[in-house]
Amino acid sequence: MKKIDMIHFLQRLSQAFLHAIFPPRCLICSAYYNCRSDLAGTGASDWVSDLTAPYFCESCREGLLQIASPFCSRCGLPFVSREGDNHTCSECLLEKKYYRRARTFGVYDGSLMEAIHLLKYRKKTSLSRPLSALARETFLQFWDINTIDLLVSVPLHVKRLRERGFNQAHLLIRNWAKQDGIPLDSLTLSRGRWTEPQTTLSRAERRKNIKGAFTVRHPKTIKSRKVLLVDDVYTTGATVNECARVLMKAGAEFVDVLTLARAIIS
């Protein structure tokens, strides 16, 4: 057996021993579970299970609904029909998008929605580690690292940042930005105007509510940069589109969007 294989074997053996004595507790539902035996048979794809097995039980892993083709080649919206290839959806044909393309990990429902709610509203920041891992793997699936030279998180208004204590979008990328050597800027894009919570607003109201809310403090930081804009949830896209608009106005070469979850609006 090769030395590296032996090391991996011993690491897995050690982990199995620890889990037998101290079984992990699901960060979403708080149930105790057997990490290794639960790994097989889950409905999530292999890489999703591998990344989340140390944090989520089998039931919660099965509730992670990953988005797959066919979806809109511009905004990433999954199509109802599971036949055919990726193509541009009707909304993107009719409405101007300032970003080049948007991609997401999964549907904003089930376990993923619960995890995001626990992170944002219950301040369960331990969830940032598995959610960040899902965001990073999604990034690696759709982008070559060398095609992005700046990561920007969608900012919170200072009032909301004080209330929450953290920006969940920043938590999703701070670790792997350093790991992959991609510069991260969490200060240049600013949310200068307070906006009403978007959750209860219609699509048109969201666009009106968010218009003019963001500014770029230091345009030189953005000029000619290939920007990946990151947020936790894409609902109507009004927020990321407005962010992309001001980033492009500041001179970005292009803006792409990565979100952890995508709300499916009927």
PDB file of C-alpha atoms in Angstrom:
ATOM      1  CA  MET A   1       0.000   0.000   0.000  1.00  0.00           C
ATOM      2  CA  LYS A   2       1.336   3.447  -0.928  1.00  0.00           C
ATOM      3  CA  LYS A   3       2.230   5.802   1.888  1.00  0.00           C
ATOM      4  CA  ILE A   4      -0.478   8.327   0.943  1.00  0.00           C
ATOM      5  CA  ASP A   5      -3.108   5.546   0.759  1.00  0.00           C
ATOM      6  CA  MET A   6      -2.045   4.314   4.184  1.00  0.00           C
ATOM      7  CA  ILE A   7      -2.395   7.832   5.595  1.00  0.00           C
ATOM      8  CA  HIS A   8      -5.912   8.160   4.155  1.00  0.00           C
ATOM      9  CA  PHE A   9      -6.817   4.714   5.488  1.00  0.00           C
ATOM     10  CA  LEU A  10      -5.602   5.600   8.983  1.00  0.00           C
ATOM     11  CA  GLN A  11      -7.453   8.919   8.853  1.00  0.00           C
ATOM     12  CA  ARG A  12     -10.710   7.169   7.920  1.00  0.00           C
ATOM     13  CA  LEU A  13     -10.144   4.522  10.594  1.00  0.00           C
ATOM     14  CA  SER A  14      -9.505   7.188  13.215  1.00  0.00           C
ATOM     15  CA  GLN A  15     -12.605   9.114  12.149  1.00  0.00           C
ATOM     16  CA  ALA A  16     -14.745   5.958  12.260  1.00  0.00           C
ATOM     17  CA  PHE A  17     -13.461   5.190  15.775  1.00  0.00           C
ATOM     18  CA  LEU A  18     -14.269   8.697  16.995  1.00  0.00           C
ATOM     19  CA  HIS A  19     -17.728   8.619  15.414  1.00  0.00           C
ATOM     20  CA  ALA A  20     -18.447   5.272  17.094  1.00  0.00           C
ATOM     21  CA  ILE A  21     -17.739   6.816  20.495  1.00  0.00           C
ATOM     22  CA  PHE A  22     -18.958  10.340  19.765  1.00  0.00           C
ATOM     23  CA  PRO A  23     -21.509  10.146  16.923  1.00  0.00           C
ATOM     24  CA  PRO A  24     -21.863  13.394  14.989  1.00  0.00           C
ATOM     25  CA  ARG A  25     -24.949  15.537  15.423  1.00  0.00           C
ATOM     26  CA  CYS A  26     -26.682  16.974  12.369  1.00  0.00           C
ATOM     27  CA  LEU A  27     -26.247  20.741  12.168  1.00  0.00           C
ATOM     28  CA  ILE A  28     -29.694  21.105  10.619  1.00  0.00           C
ATOM     29  CA  CYS A  29     -32.045  18.815  12.580  1.00  0.00           C
ATOM     30  CA  SER A  30     -29.770  18.122  15.604  1.00  0.00           C
ATOM     31  CA  ALA A  31     -30.213  14.330  15.302  1.00  0.00           C
ATOM     32  CA  TYR A  32     -27.296  12.022  16.114  1.00  0.00           C
ATOM     33  CA  TYR A  33     -26.280   9.820  13.195  1.00  0.00           C
ATOM     34  CA  ASN A  34     -23.676   7.331  11.982  1.00  0.00           C
ATOM     35  CA  CYS A  35     -21.653   9.328   9.492  1.00  0.00           C
ATOM     36  CA  ARG A  36     -20.091   6.453   7.538  1.00  0.00           C
ATOM     37  CA  SER A  37     -23.026   4.054   7.346  1.00  0.00           C
ATOM     38  CA  ASP A  38     -25.347   6.886   6.372  1.00  0.00           C
ATOM     39  CA  LEU A  39     -23.084   7.883   3.503  1.00  0.00           C
ATOM     40  CA  ALA A  40     -24.317   5.116   1.218  1.00  0.00           C
ATOM     41  CA  GLY A  41     -27.775   5.279  -0.244  1.00  0.00           C
ATOM     42  CA  THR A  42     -28.360   9.011   0.066  1.00  0.00           C
ATOM     43  CA  GLY A  43     -30.320  10.757  -2.670  1.00  0.00           C
ATOM     44  CA  ALA A  44     -27.739  13.515  -2.987  1.00  0.00           C
ATOM     45  CA  SER A  45     -24.982  13.218  -5.587  1.00  0.00           C
ATOM     46  CA  ASP A  46     -21.703  11.613  -4.491  1.00  0.00           C
ATOM     47  CA  TRP A  47     -19.733  14.829  -4.122  1.00  0.00           C
ATOM     48  CA  VAL A  48     -22.537  16.467  -2.137  1.00  0.00           C
ATOM     49  CA  SER A  49     -22.636  13.493   0.242  1.00  0.00           C
ATOM     50  CA  ASP A  50     -18.852  13.461   0.596  1.00  0.00           C
ATOM     51  CA  LEU A  51     -18.772  17.147   1.516  1.00  0.00           C
ATOM     52  CA  THR A  52     -21.763  17.204   3.852  1.00  0.00           C
ATOM     53  CA  ALA A  53     -21.682  13.768   5.559  1.00  0.00           C
ATOM     54  CA  PRO A  54     -19.602  15.098   8.494  1.00  0.00           C
ATOM     55  CA  TYR A  55     -22.238  17.788   9.113  1.00  0.00           C
ATOM     56  CA  PHE A  56     -25.676  16.559   7.989  1.00  0.00           C
ATOM     57  CA  CYS A  57     -27.600  13.340   8.618  1.00  0.00           C
ATOM     58  CA  GLU A  58     -28.823  11.174   5.739  1.00  0.00           C
ATOM     59  CA  SER A  59     -32.343  12.605   5.861  1.00  0.00           C
ATOM     60  CA  CYS A  60     -31.115  16.195   5.656  1.00  0.00           C
ATOM     61  CA  ARG A  61     -28.643  15.309   2.894  1.00  0.00           C
ATOM     62  CA  GLU A  62     -31.507  13.830   0.893  1.00  0.00           C
ATOM     63  CA  GLY A  63     -33.266  17.179   1.300  1.00  0.00           C
ATOM     64  CA  LEU A  64     -30.495  19.010  -0.559  1.00  0.00           C
ATOM     65  CA  LEU A  65     -32.029  19.499  -4.003  1.00  0.00           C
ATOM     66  CA  GLN A  66     -29.164  20.159  -6.397  1.00  0.00           C
ATOM     67  CA  ILE A  67     -29.959  22.047  -9.602  1.00  0.00           C
ATOM     68  CA  ALA A  68     -29.089  20.176 -12.788  1.00  0.00           C
ATOM     69  CA  SER A  69     -29.463  20.756 -16.529  1.00  0.00           C
ATOM     70  CA  PRO A  70     -31.443  21.855 -18.372  1.00  0.00           C
ATOM     71  CA  PHE A  71     -31.423  25.388 -16.984  1.00  0.00           C
ATOM     72  CA  CYS A  72     -31.247  28.928 -18.380  1.00  0.00           C
ATOM     73  CA  SER A  73     -27.786  29.534 -19.787  1.00  0.00           C
ATOM     74  CA  ARG A  74     -27.967  33.147 -18.531  1.00  0.00           C
ATOM     75  CA  CYS A  75     -29.662  33.233 -15.116  1.00  0.00           C
ATOM     76  CA  GLY A  76     -29.448  29.527 -14.224  1.00  0.00           C
ATOM     77  CA  LEU A  77     -33.192  29.007 -13.714  1.00  0.00           C
ATOM     78  CA  PRO A  78     -33.975  25.267 -13.932  1.00  0.00           C
ATOM     79  CA  PHE A  79     -36.655  24.431 -16.481  1.00  0.00           C
ATOM     80  CA  VAL A  80     -39.772  22.460 -15.568  1.00  0.00           C
ATOM     81  CA  SER A  81     -39.167  20.082 -18.449  1.00  0.00           C
ATOM     82  CA  ARG A  82     -36.178  17.839 -17.791  1.00  0.00           C
ATOM     83  CA  GLU A  83     -35.664  17.269 -21.518  1.00  0.00           C
ATOM     84  CA  GLY A  84     -33.473  19.282 -23.867  1.00  0.00           C
ATOM     85  CA  ASP A  85     -30.371  21.431 -23.551  1.00  0.00           C
ATOM     86  CA  ASN A  86     -29.589  24.609 -21.638  1.00  0.00           C
ATOM     87  CA  HIS A  87     -30.958  27.715 -23.338  1.00  0.00           C
ATOM     88  CA  THR A  88     -31.952  31.296 -22.509  1.00  0.00           C
ATOM     89  CA  CYS A  89     -35.243  31.638 -20.627  1.00  0.00           C
ATOM     90  CA  SER A  90     -37.998  34.046 -21.699  1.00  0.00           C
ATOM     91  CA  GLU A  91     -37.328  36.465 -18.835  1.00  0.00           C
ATOM     92  CA  CYS A  92     -33.668  36.861 -19.782  1.00  0.00           C
ATOM     93  CA  LEU A  93     -34.686  37.487 -23.397  1.00  0.00           C
ATOM     94  CA  LEU A  94     -37.008  40.301 -22.288  1.00  0.00           C
ATOM     95  CA  GLU A  95     -35.176  41.850 -19.320  1.00  0.00           C
ATOM     96  CA  LYS A  96     -31.680  43.344 -19.397  1.00  0.00           C
ATOM     97  CA  LYS A  97     -29.181  41.461 -17.286  1.00  0.00           C
ATOM     98  CA  TYR A  98     -25.986  43.248 -16.308  1.00  0.00           C
ATOM     99  CA  TYR A  99     -24.253  40.065 -15.251  1.00  0.00           C
ATOM    100  CA  ARG A 100     -22.855  37.615 -17.790  1.00  0.00           C
ATOM    101  CA  ARG A 101     -24.215  34.439 -16.214  1.00  0.00           C
ATOM    102  CA  ALA A 102     -25.498  33.159 -12.861  1.00  0.00           C
ATOM    103  CA  ARG A 103     -25.112  29.691 -11.392  1.00  0.00           C
ATOM    104  CA  THR A 104     -26.299  28.142  -8.150  1.00  0.00           C
ATOM    105  CA  PHE A 105     -25.902  24.981  -6.105  1.00  0.00           C
ATOM    106  CA  GLY A 106     -29.467  24.020  -5.267  1.00  0.00           C
ATOM    107  CA  VAL A 107     -33.149  24.801  -4.915  1.00  0.00           C
ATOM    108  CA  TYR A 108     -34.125  27.114  -2.056  1.00  0.00           C
ATOM    109  CA  ASP A 109     -36.277  24.525  -0.334  1.00  0.00           C
ATOM    110  CA  GLY A 110     -36.010  21.601   2.069  1.00  0.00           C
ATOM    111  CA  SER A 111     -32.758  21.145   3.967  1.00  0.00           C
ATOM    112  CA  LEU A 112     -30.911  23.885   2.106  1.00  0.00           C
ATOM    113  CA  MET A 113     -33.500  26.518   2.988  1.00  0.00           C
ATOM    114  CA  GLU A 114     -33.539  25.345   6.614  1.00  0.00           C
ATOM    115  CA  ALA A 115     -29.732  25.529   6.804  1.00  0.00           C
ATOM    116  CA  ILE A 116     -29.661  29.051   5.365  1.00  0.00           C
ATOM    117  CA  HIS A 117     -32.381  30.184   7.779  1.00  0.00           C
ATOM    118  CA  LEU A 118     -30.477  28.729  10.734  1.00  0.00           C
ATOM    119  CA  LEU A 119     -27.333  30.526   9.615  1.00  0.00           C
ATOM    120  CA  LYS A 120     -28.958  33.903   8.965  1.00  0.00           C
ATOM    121  CA  TYR A 121     -31.702  34.145  11.561  1.00  0.00           C
ATOM    122  CA  ARG A 122     -30.501  31.843  14.356  1.00  0.00           C
ATOM    123  CA  LYS A 123     -26.836  32.817  13.933  1.00  0.00           C
ATOM    124  CA  LYS A 124     -25.730  29.193  13.655  1.00  0.00           C
ATOM    125  CA  THR A 125     -22.418  30.085  12.037  1.00  0.00           C
ATOM    126  CA  SER A 126     -21.127  26.505  12.276  1.00  0.00           C
ATOM    127  CA  LEU A 127     -23.213  25.943   9.133  1.00  0.00           C
ATOM    128  CA  SER A 128     -20.974  28.290   7.177  1.00  0.00           C
ATOM    129  CA  ARG A 129     -18.374  25.534   6.771  1.00  0.00           C
ATOM    130  CA  PRO A 130     -20.496  22.950   4.876  1.00  0.00           C
ATOM    131  CA  LEU A 131     -22.413  25.650   3.001  1.00  0.00           C
ATOM    132  CA  SER A 132     -19.142  27.282   1.976  1.00  0.00           C
ATOM    133  CA  ALA A 133     -17.883  23.896   0.743  1.00  0.00           C
ATOM    134  CA  LEU A 134     -21.008  23.492  -1.415  1.00  0.00           C
ATOM    135  CA  ALA A 135     -20.557  26.998  -2.830  1.00  0.00           C
ATOM    136  CA  ARG A 136     -16.894  26.356  -3.635  1.00  0.00           C
ATOM    137  CA  GLU A 137     -17.573  23.049  -5.373  1.00  0.00           C
ATOM    138  CA  THR A 138     -20.314  24.703  -7.441  1.00  0.00           C
ATOM    139  CA  PHE A 139     -17.843  27.418  -8.403  1.00  0.00           C
ATOM    140  CA  LEU A 140     -15.289  24.828  -9.511  1.00  0.00           C
ATOM    141  CA  GLN A 141     -17.920  23.040 -11.603  1.00  0.00           C
ATOM    142  CA  PHE A 142     -18.813  26.109 -13.637  1.00  0.00           C
ATOM    143  CA  TRP A 143     -15.678  28.269 -13.653  1.00  0.00           C
ATOM    144  CA  ASP A 144     -11.980  27.886 -14.224  1.00  0.00           C
ATOM    145  CA  ILE A 145     -10.232  29.542 -11.269  1.00  0.00           C
ATOM    146  CA  ASN A 146      -8.029  31.500 -13.668  1.00  0.00           C
ATOM    147  CA  THR A 147     -11.038  33.197 -15.292  1.00  0.00           C
ATOM    148  CA  ILE A 148     -11.984  35.078 -12.097  1.00  0.00           C
ATOM    149  CA  ASP A 149      -9.662  37.612 -10.483  1.00  0.00           C
ATOM    150  CA  LEU A 150     -11.913  39.181  -7.832  1.00  0.00           C
ATOM    151  CA  LEU A 151     -14.577  37.815  -5.477  1.00  0.00           C
ATOM    152  CA  VAL A 152     -17.186  40.276  -4.215  1.00  0.00           C
ATOM    153  CA  SER A 153     -19.910  39.440  -1.698  1.00  0.00           C
ATOM    154  CA  VAL A 154     -23.292  41.165  -1.879  1.00  0.00           C
ATOM    155  CA  PRO A 155     -23.118  43.624   1.042  1.00  0.00           C
ATOM    156  CA  LEU A 156     -25.608  44.151   3.845  1.00  0.00           C
ATOM    157  CA  HIS A 157     -26.674  47.590   5.015  1.00  0.00           C
ATOM    158  CA  VAL A 158     -24.668  48.578   8.093  1.00  0.00           C
ATOM    159  CA  LYS A 159     -27.842  48.474  10.226  1.00  0.00           C
ATOM    160  CA  ARG A 160     -28.586  44.876   9.262  1.00  0.00           C
ATOM    161  CA  LEU A 161     -24.923  43.920   9.591  1.00  0.00           C
ATOM    162  CA  ARG A 162     -24.935  45.179  13.178  1.00  0.00           C
ATOM    163  CA  GLU A 163     -28.139  43.275  13.952  1.00  0.00           C
ATOM    164  CA  ARG A 164     -26.889  40.000  12.468  1.00  0.00           C
ATOM    165  CA  GLY A 165     -23.236  40.335  13.351  1.00  0.00           C
ATOM    166  CA  PHE A 166     -21.991  38.941  10.027  1.00  0.00           C
ATOM    167  CA  ASN A 167     -22.611  38.955   6.295  1.00  0.00           C
ATOM    168  CA  GLN A 168     -23.648  35.430   5.295  1.00  0.00           C
ATOM    169  CA  ALA A 169     -22.493  35.956   1.692  1.00  0.00           C
ATOM    170  CA  HIS A 170     -19.012  36.835   2.954  1.00  0.00           C
ATOM    171  CA  LEU A 171     -18.935  33.702   5.147  1.00  0.00           C
ATOM    172  CA  LEU A 172     -19.623  31.572   2.064  1.00  0.00           C
ATOM    173  CA  ILE A 173     -16.429  32.643   0.316  1.00  0.00           C
ATOM    174  CA  ARG A 174     -13.860  33.892   2.827  1.00  0.00           C
ATOM    175  CA  ASN A 175     -12.237  30.475   3.423  1.00  0.00           C
ATOM    176  CA  TRP A 176     -11.990  29.224  -0.142  1.00  0.00           C
ATOM    177  CA  ALA A 177     -10.957  32.632  -1.477  1.00  0.00           C
ATOM    178  CA  LYS A 178      -7.793  32.220   0.568  1.00  0.00           C
ATOM    179  CA  GLN A 179      -7.537  28.511  -0.284  1.00  0.00           C
ATOM    180  CA  ASP A 180      -7.740  29.129  -4.037  1.00  0.00           C
ATOM    181  CA  GLY A 181      -5.730  32.344  -3.997  1.00  0.00           C
ATOM    182  CA  ILE A 182      -8.494  34.566  -5.391  1.00  0.00           C
ATOM    183  CA  PRO A 183      -8.608  38.143  -4.037  1.00  0.00           C
ATOM    184  CA  LEU A 184     -11.718  38.877  -1.960  1.00  0.00           C
ATOM    185  CA  ASP A 185     -13.104  42.398  -1.618  1.00  0.00           C
ATOM    186  CA  SER A 186     -15.872  42.957   0.917  1.00  0.00           C
ATOM    187  CA  LEU A 187     -15.546  46.749   1.194  1.00  0.00           C
ATOM    188  CA  THR A 188     -15.626  48.277  -2.291  1.00  0.00           C
ATOM    189  CA  LEU A 189     -19.260  47.399  -3.023  1.00  0.00           C
ATOM    190  CA  SER A 190     -21.403  49.210  -0.465  1.00  0.00           C
ATOM    191  CA  ARG A 191     -25.099  49.140   0.400  1.00  0.00           C
ATOM    192  CA  GLY A 192     -25.595  52.794   1.215  1.00  0.00           C
ATOM    193  CA  ARG A 193     -29.378  52.964   1.312  1.00  0.00           C
ATOM    194  CA  TRP A 194     -31.614  51.001   3.665  1.00  0.00           C
ATOM    195  CA  THR A 195     -34.106  48.801   1.799  1.00  0.00           C
ATOM    196  CA  GLU A 196     -37.176  46.990   2.996  1.00  0.00           C
ATOM    197  CA  PRO A 197     -36.839  43.191   3.297  1.00  0.00           C
ATOM    198  CA  GLN A 198     -37.323  41.697  -0.166  1.00  0.00           C
ATOM    199  CA  THR A 199     -39.107  38.523   0.978  1.00  0.00           C
ATOM    200  CA  THR A 200     -42.659  39.914   0.834  1.00  0.00           C
ATOM    201  CA  LEU A 201     -42.268  42.059  -2.291  1.00  0.00           C
ATOM    202  CA  SER A 202     -43.350  41.289  -5.843  1.00  0.00           C
ATOM    203  CA  ARG A 203     -40.840  41.113  -8.684  1.00  0.00           C
ATOM    204  CA  ALA A 204     -41.562  44.707  -9.763  1.00  0.00           C
ATOM    205  CA  GLU A 205     -41.459  45.947  -6.162  1.00  0.00           C
ATOM    206  CA  ARG A 206     -38.102  44.250  -5.608  1.00  0.00           C
ATOM    207  CA  ARG A 207     -36.563  46.020  -8.603  1.00  0.00           C
ATOM    208  CA  LYS A 208     -37.893  49.387  -7.413  1.00  0.00           C
ATOM    209  CA  ASN A 209     -36.862  48.737  -3.805  1.00  0.00           C
ATOM    210  CA  ILE A 210     -33.268  47.857  -4.672  1.00  0.00           C
ATOM    211  CA  LYS A 211     -32.681  50.517  -7.351  1.00  0.00           C
ATOM    212  CA  GLY A 212     -29.833  52.816  -6.326  1.00  0.00           C
ATOM    213  CA  ALA A 213     -29.132  50.934  -3.091  1.00  0.00           C
ATOM    214  CA  PHE A 214     -25.545  49.998  -4.025  1.00  0.00           C
ATOM    215  CA  THR A 215     -22.483  52.084  -4.769  1.00  0.00           C
ATOM    216  CA  VAL A 216     -18.861  51.325  -5.634  1.00  0.00           C
ATOM    217  CA  ARG A 217     -16.564  53.156  -3.231  1.00  0.00           C
ATOM    218  CA  HIS A 218     -13.301  52.588  -5.078  1.00  0.00           C
ATOM    219  CA  PRO A 219     -13.884  52.156  -8.837  1.00  0.00           C
ATOM    220  CA  LYS A 220     -10.146  51.594  -9.428  1.00  0.00           C
ATOM    221  CA  THR A 221     -10.437  48.321  -7.500  1.00  0.00           C
ATOM    222  CA  ILE A 222     -13.094  47.122  -9.948  1.00  0.00           C
ATOM    223  CA  LYS A 223     -11.801  48.539 -13.240  1.00  0.00           C
ATOM    224  CA  SER A 224     -10.971  45.801 -15.794  1.00  0.00           C
ATOM    225  CA  ARG A 225     -11.526  43.049 -13.204  1.00  0.00           C
ATOM    226  CA  LYS A 226     -13.300  39.748 -13.874  1.00  0.00           C
ATOM    227  CA  VAL A 227     -15.712  39.739 -10.962  1.00  0.00           C
ATOM    228  CA  LEU A 228     -17.578  36.867  -9.343  1.00  0.00           C
ATOM    229  CA  LEU A 229     -20.430  38.278  -7.262  1.00  0.00           C
ATOM    230  CA  VAL A 230     -21.573  35.935  -4.473  1.00  0.00           C
ATOM    231  CA  ASP A 231     -24.827  35.850  -2.491  1.00  0.00           C
ATOM    232  CA  ASP A 232     -26.706  33.258  -0.483  1.00  0.00           C
ATOM    233  CA  VAL A 233     -30.071  33.226  -2.300  1.00  0.00           C
ATOM    234  CA  TYR A 234     -31.181  34.227  -5.800  1.00  0.00           C
ATOM    235  CA  THR A 235     -34.912  34.981  -5.720  1.00  0.00           C
ATOM    236  CA  THR A 236     -35.921  37.257  -8.597  1.00  0.00           C
ATOM    237  CA  GLY A 237     -32.356  38.327  -9.311  1.00  0.00           C
ATOM    238  CA  ALA A 238     -33.106  42.001  -8.635  1.00  0.00           C
ATOM    239  CA  THR A 239     -30.372  42.340  -6.008  1.00  0.00           C
ATOM    240  CA  VAL A 240     -27.533  40.693  -7.943  1.00  0.00           C
ATOM    241  CA  ASN A 241     -28.565  42.457 -11.154  1.00  0.00           C
ATOM    242  CA  GLU A 242     -28.417  45.859  -9.463  1.00  0.00           C
ATOM    243  CA  CYS A 243     -25.032  44.991  -7.950  1.00  0.00           C
ATOM    244  CA  ALA A 244     -23.800  43.878 -11.367  1.00  0.00           C
ATOM    245  CA  ARG A 245     -25.051  47.127 -12.905  1.00  0.00           C
ATOM    246  CA  VAL A 246     -22.988  49.346 -10.597  1.00  0.00           C
ATOM    247  CA  LEU A 247     -19.948  47.051 -10.876  1.00  0.00           C
ATOM    248  CA  MET A 248     -20.089  47.197 -14.675  1.00  0.00           C
ATOM    249  CA  LYS A 249     -20.550  50.970 -14.507  1.00  0.00           C
ATOM    250  CA  ALA A 250     -17.382  51.102 -12.371  1.00  0.00           C
ATOM    251  CA  GLY A 251     -15.476  49.395 -15.190  1.00  0.00           C
ATOM    252  CA  ALA A 252     -15.552  45.661 -14.470  1.00  0.00           C
ATOM    253  CA  GLU A 253     -14.660  43.541 -17.501  1.00  0.00           C
ATOM    254  CA  PHE A 254     -17.578  41.272 -16.622  1.00  0.00           C
ATOM    255  CA  VAL A 255     -19.634  40.187 -13.626  1.00  0.00           C
ATOM    256  CA  ASP A 256     -20.683  36.580 -13.046  1.00  0.00           C
ATOM    257  CA  VAL A 257     -22.937  35.492 -10.194  1.00  0.00           C
ATOM    258  CA  LEU A 258     -22.714  32.535  -7.822  1.00  0.00           C
ATOM    259  CA  THR A 259     -25.428  31.825  -5.259  1.00  0.00           C
ATOM    260  CA  LEU A 260     -25.882  28.956  -2.858  1.00  0.00           C
ATOM    261  CA  ALA A 261     -29.628  28.626  -3.455  1.00  0.00           C
ATOM    262  CA  ARG A 262     -32.202  29.529  -6.090  1.00  0.00           C
ATOM    263  CA  ALA A 263     -35.819  30.258  -5.227  1.00  0.00           C
ATOM    264  CA  ILE A 264     -38.231  28.755  -7.740  1.00  0.00           C
ATOM    265  CA  ILE A 265     -41.124  31.186  -8.194  1.00  0.00           C
ATOM    266  CA  SER A 266     -44.245  29.737  -9.784  1.00  0.00           C
TER     267      SER A 266
END
